Amino acid sequence: MDFEALKKYSALHPKPAGLTLQYGTAGFRSKAEQLDHVMFRMGLLAVLRSKAVVSTIGIMVTASHNPEEDNGVKLVDPLGEMLHPSWEEYATQLTNAEEQELQKIITEICQKAAVNQHKDASVFIGRDTRPSSETLSQSVIDGISVLGGQYHDYGLVTTPQLHYMVCCQNTQGQYGKATLEGYYEKLSKAFTELIKQSPSSGESQRHLKIDCANGIGALKLSEMEPYFPKEVLVHLYNDGTKEKLNHLCGADFVKVHQKPPRGLDMKPNERCCSFDGDADRIVYYYKDATGHFHLIDGDKIATLISIFLKEQLAKVGQTLKMAVVQTAYANGSSTRYLEETLKVPVHCVKTGVKHLHHKAQEFDVGVYFEANGHGTVLFSKAAETKIRQMAKEEKDDEKREAAKVLENMIDLINQTVGDAVSDMLVIEAILALKGLTVQQWDAVYTDLPNRLLKVQVADRRVIDTTDAERRAITPPGLQEKIDALVKKYKLSRAFVRPSGTEDVVRIYAEADTQENADALAHEVSLAVYHLAGGKGTPPQP
């Protein structure tokens, strides 16, 4: 390893004094001007990771739904999954190292992770549309090059597209072709096959208004439009030509504020959806005849997909095990509907996509979504092989047709990560095949009223949780207090958890009425303030 060259190049990407960052679920995120050294060093780390696993690694430059002036970076592991937790630790160490420690830390990583210096390294790079992304991805390239790695720069892509390319590359094309055309062709072919089967329900059914968060989703959807069958009429809004990324728009804005984005005018009962800034989350919504806004979040998306897959699996008659994975934030009504009405097992895990993805891998068919609209479906190798075999060879017509539908679903779903484009096509196909309107979908169950709050604390680490973050173990007395408060309200539950990113404690409460959910959330926030070292003035109702 050429440590002289490393020293020379590293000096061109100096670390700001006193800055420390932590690699979390979303990789690194910060103000764009603080990230030059991080990008260079993540280029270095990707080369080491690639040599360690002898596979192509991905690097995505994006800060997703954060404001336009922020940026970030995350690494993608060989099968398109998130970076292995032990390497998250290395990423943090390498980023925070002082200039003179770089060589030592790289040597330590190589020893700990058994990095074979003689192997070739290959890295795929992608970036979002932020003004800072191009310069920052150049810093990534500097890092890759100084350690002699090969790279392919895909330029502007959605985050899920980069995950897809990495998976295609490392499965030697079994998952698909590692090009944008390959991605568009695979998805549009599966989608076209699926909607061929749909009872034609008039033109109006196929109109969909999409808020692209003024981000990369708009660019990639316009590229993909020629591949769509003519029945699909998508109308793009917030396409990035006029306004700022994520400003008063995008999936996160719509979910948090429970209102439509700026720049999209909604007529009653029109189907609309929003992507986030890097197109890995999606939420749907509509206005009813009285002008009331209805949000259809990740829980309801998971439910629609589960209903459909369960019907198809019943038709093929295979004993394939299906389950839904949620977090504590999932609305109680969705959990109740899935378990009691649909009779599908539901598993609750800690917040964070990697926990959901990991749990979903335990089943033949694992559906996972966070309430924020990030999610996908995983099929086990055995289930996929069985389904593809039946689609080809099954003699019974009904079973074979159902297997073909499932086979196209497998091809339409991006199994590497939540993908707004893929999820949107899955939802559109299911609504078409079942002849459902957006209102009928929304009416499957009624969400329990809920409220999210946060309380500032001196140190978020005083709160420790168990049972997938649904119960607090410390500070003493807090959980007992929450239990007593919950007993006062009907259909209620509440939990608290420390934020992953700032010194705040997040509070979630739900109950039979909005008034009760608000009251419960407020009472729990007071308990947190008093028992967990709240800062500033006590929470006001």
Coordinates of N, CA and C in Angstrom, one line a residue, residues 55-60 76-81 122-127 151-187 216 220 223-224 227 413-417 419:
S55 N -15.7 -8.7 -3.7 CA -16.9 -8.4 -4.4 C -16.9 -6.9 -4.7
T56 N -17.8 -6.5 -5.6 CA -18.0 -5.0 -5.8 C -18.8 -4.4 -4.6
I57 N -18.4 -3.2 -4.2 CA -19.1 -2.5 -3.1 C -19.7 -1.2 -3.7
G58 N -20.8 -0.8 -3.2 CA -21.4 0.5 -3.7 C -21.2 1.6 -2.7
I59 N -21.1 2.8 -3.3 CA -21.1 4.1 -2.5 C -22.1 5.0 -3.1
M60 N -23.1 5.4 -2.2 CA -24.1 6.3 -2.6 C -24.0 7.7 -1.9
V76 N -22.8 0.2 0.3 CA -23.7 -0.9 -0.1 C -22.9 -2.2 -0.1
D77 N -23.3 -3.2 0.6 CA -22.6 -4.5 0.6 C -23.0 -5.3 -0.6
P78 N -22.3 -6.4 -0.8 CA -22.3 -7.2 -2.1 C -23.7 -7.5 -2.6
L79 N -24.6 -7.9 -1.8 CA -25.9 -8.3 -2.3 C -26.9 -7.2 -2.3
G80 N -26.4 -6.0 -2.2 CA -27.3 -4.8 -2.2 C -27.8 -4.4 -0.9
E81 N -27.3 -5.1 0.2 CA -27.8 -4.8 1.5 C -26.9 -3.7 2.2
S122 N -13.3 -3.3 -6.5 CA -14.2 -2.7 -7.5 C -15.3 -2.0 -6.7
V123 N -15.6 -0.7 -7.1 CA -16.6 0.1 -6.4 C -17.5 0.7 -7.4
F124 N -18.8 0.6 -7.2 CA -19.8 1.4 -8.0 C -20.2 2.6 -7.2
I125 N -20.3 3.8 -7.9 CA -20.7 5.0 -7.3 C -21.9 5.6 -7.9
G126 N -22.8 6.1 -7.0 CA -24.0 6.9 -7.5 C -24.2 8.1 -6.7
R127 N -25.0 9.0 -7.2 CA -25.2 10.3 -6.4 C -26.6 10.8 -6.7
Y151 N -13.3 1.6 -10.4 CA -14.6 2.1 -10.1 C -15.5 2.3 -11.3
H152 N -16.8 2.3 -11.1 CA -17.7 2.6 -12.2 C -18.6 3.7 -11.6
D153 N -18.6 4.9 -12.3 CA -19.4 6.0 -11.8 C -20.7 6.0 -12.5
Y154 N -21.8 5.7 -11.9 CA -23.2 5.7 -12.5 C -23.8 7.0 -12.6
G155 N -23.1 8.0 -11.9 CA -23.6 9.4 -11.9 C -25.0 9.5 -11.2
L156 N -25.9 10.2 -11.8 CA -27.2 10.4 -11.1 C -28.1 9.1 -11.1
V157 N -28.3 8.6 -10.0 CA -29.2 7.4 -9.8 C -30.0 7.5 -8.5
T158 N -31.1 6.8 -8.4 CA -31.8 6.7 -7.1 C -30.9 5.8 -6.2
T159 N -31.1 5.9 -4.9 CA -30.4 5.0 -4.0 C -30.7 3.5 -4.3
P160 N -32.0 3.1 -4.5 CA -32.3 1.7 -4.8 C -31.7 1.2 -6.1
Q161 N -31.5 2.1 -7.1 CA -30.9 1.7 -8.3 C -29.5 1.3 -8.1
L162 N -28.8 2.0 -7.3 CA -27.4 1.7 -7.0 C -27.3 0.3 -6.3
H163 N -28.2 0.1 -5.3 CA -28.2 -1.2 -4.6 C -28.5 -2.3 -5.6
Y164 N -29.4 -2.1 -6.5 CA -29.7 -3.1 -7.5 C -28.5 -3.4 -8.4
M165 N -27.8 -2.4 -8.9 CA -26.6 -2.6 -9.7 C -25.6 -3.4 -9.0
V166 N -25.3 -3.1 -7.7 CA -24.3 -3.9 -7.0 C -24.7 -5.3 -6.9
C167 N -26.0 -5.6 -6.6 CA -26.5 -7.0 -6.5 C -26.4 -7.7 -7.8
C168 N -26.7 -7.0 -8.9 CA -26.6 -7.7 -10.3 C -25.2 -8.0 -10.5
Q169 N -24.3 -7.1 -10.2 CA -22.8 -7.3 -10.5 C -22.3 -8.5 -9.7
N170 N -22.7 -8.7 -8.5 CA -22.1 -9.7 -7.6 C -22.8 -11.1 -7.7
T171 N -24.0 -11.1 -8.4 CA -24.6 -12.4 -8.7 C -24.4 -12.8 -10.2
Q172 N -23.3 -12.1 -10.7 CA -23.0 -12.4 -12.1 C -24.2 -12.3 -13.1
G173 N -25.0 -11.3 -12.8 CA -26.2 -11.1 -13.7 C -27.4 -11.9 -13.4
Q174 N -27.3 -12.8 -12.4 CA -28.5 -13.6 -12.1 C -29.7 -12.7 -11.6
Y175 N -29.4 -11.6 -10.9 CA -30.4 -10.8 -10.4 C -30.9 -9.8 -11.5
G176 N -30.1 -9.6 -12.5 CA -30.4 -8.7 -13.6 C -29.2 -8.1 -14.2
K177 N -29.4 -7.2 -15.2 CA -28.2 -6.5 -15.8 C -27.9 -5.3 -15.0
A178 N -26.6 -5.1 -14.8 CA -26.1 -4.0 -13.9 C -26.1 -2.7 -14.7
T179 N -27.2 -2.4 -15.4 CA -27.3 -1.1 -16.1 C -28.6 -0.5 -15.8
L180 N -28.8 0.8 -16.0 CA -30.1 1.5 -15.8 C -31.1 0.8 -16.8
E181 N -30.7 0.6 -18.1 CA -31.6 0.0 -19.0 C -32.1 -1.4 -18.5
G182 N -31.2 -2.1 -17.9 CA -31.5 -3.4 -17.4 C -32.5 -3.3 -16.3
Y183 N -32.4 -2.3 -15.4 CA -33.3 -2.1 -14.4 C -34.7 -1.7 -14.9
Y184 N -34.7 -0.8 -15.9 CA -36.0 -0.3 -16.5 C -36.7 -1.5 -17.2
E185 N -35.9 -2.3 -17.9 CA -36.5 -3.4 -18.7 C -37.1 -4.5 -17.8
K186 N -36.3 -4.8 -16.8 CA -36.8 -5.9 -15.9 C -38.1 -5.5 -15.2
L187 N -38.1 -4.3 -14.6 CA -39.3 -3.9 -13.9 C -40.5 -3.7 -14.8
I216 N -34.1 13.2 -7.4 CA -33.7 12.2 -8.5 C -34.8 11.4 -9.0
K220 N -35.4 9.9 -13.1 CA -35.3 8.5 -13.4 C -36.7 8.0 -13.9
E223 N -37.0 9.0 -17.5 CA -36.2 8.1 -18.3 C -37.0 6.7 -18.5
M224 N -37.7 6.4 -17.5 CA -38.4 5.1 -17.5 C -39.7 5.1 -18.3
Y227 N -40.7 3.0 -21.2 CA -40.8 1.6 -21.0 C -42.2 1.2 -20.5
I413 N -40.4 -6.6 -7.7 CA -39.9 -6.1 -6.4 C -38.4 -6.0 -6.4
N414 N -37.9 -4.8 -5.9 CA -36.5 -4.7 -5.7 C -36.2 -5.2 -4.3
Q415 N -35.6 -6.5 -4.3 CA -35.5 -7.2 -3.0 C -34.3 -6.7 -2.2
T416 N -33.5 -5.8 -2.8 CA -32.3 -5.3 -2.1 C -32.6 -4.3 -1.0
V417 N -33.6 -3.5 -1.3 CA -33.9 -2.3 -0.4 C -35.2 -1.7 -0.8
D419 N -37.7 0.7 -2.5 CA -37.5 1.3 -3.7 C -38.8 2.0 -4.1

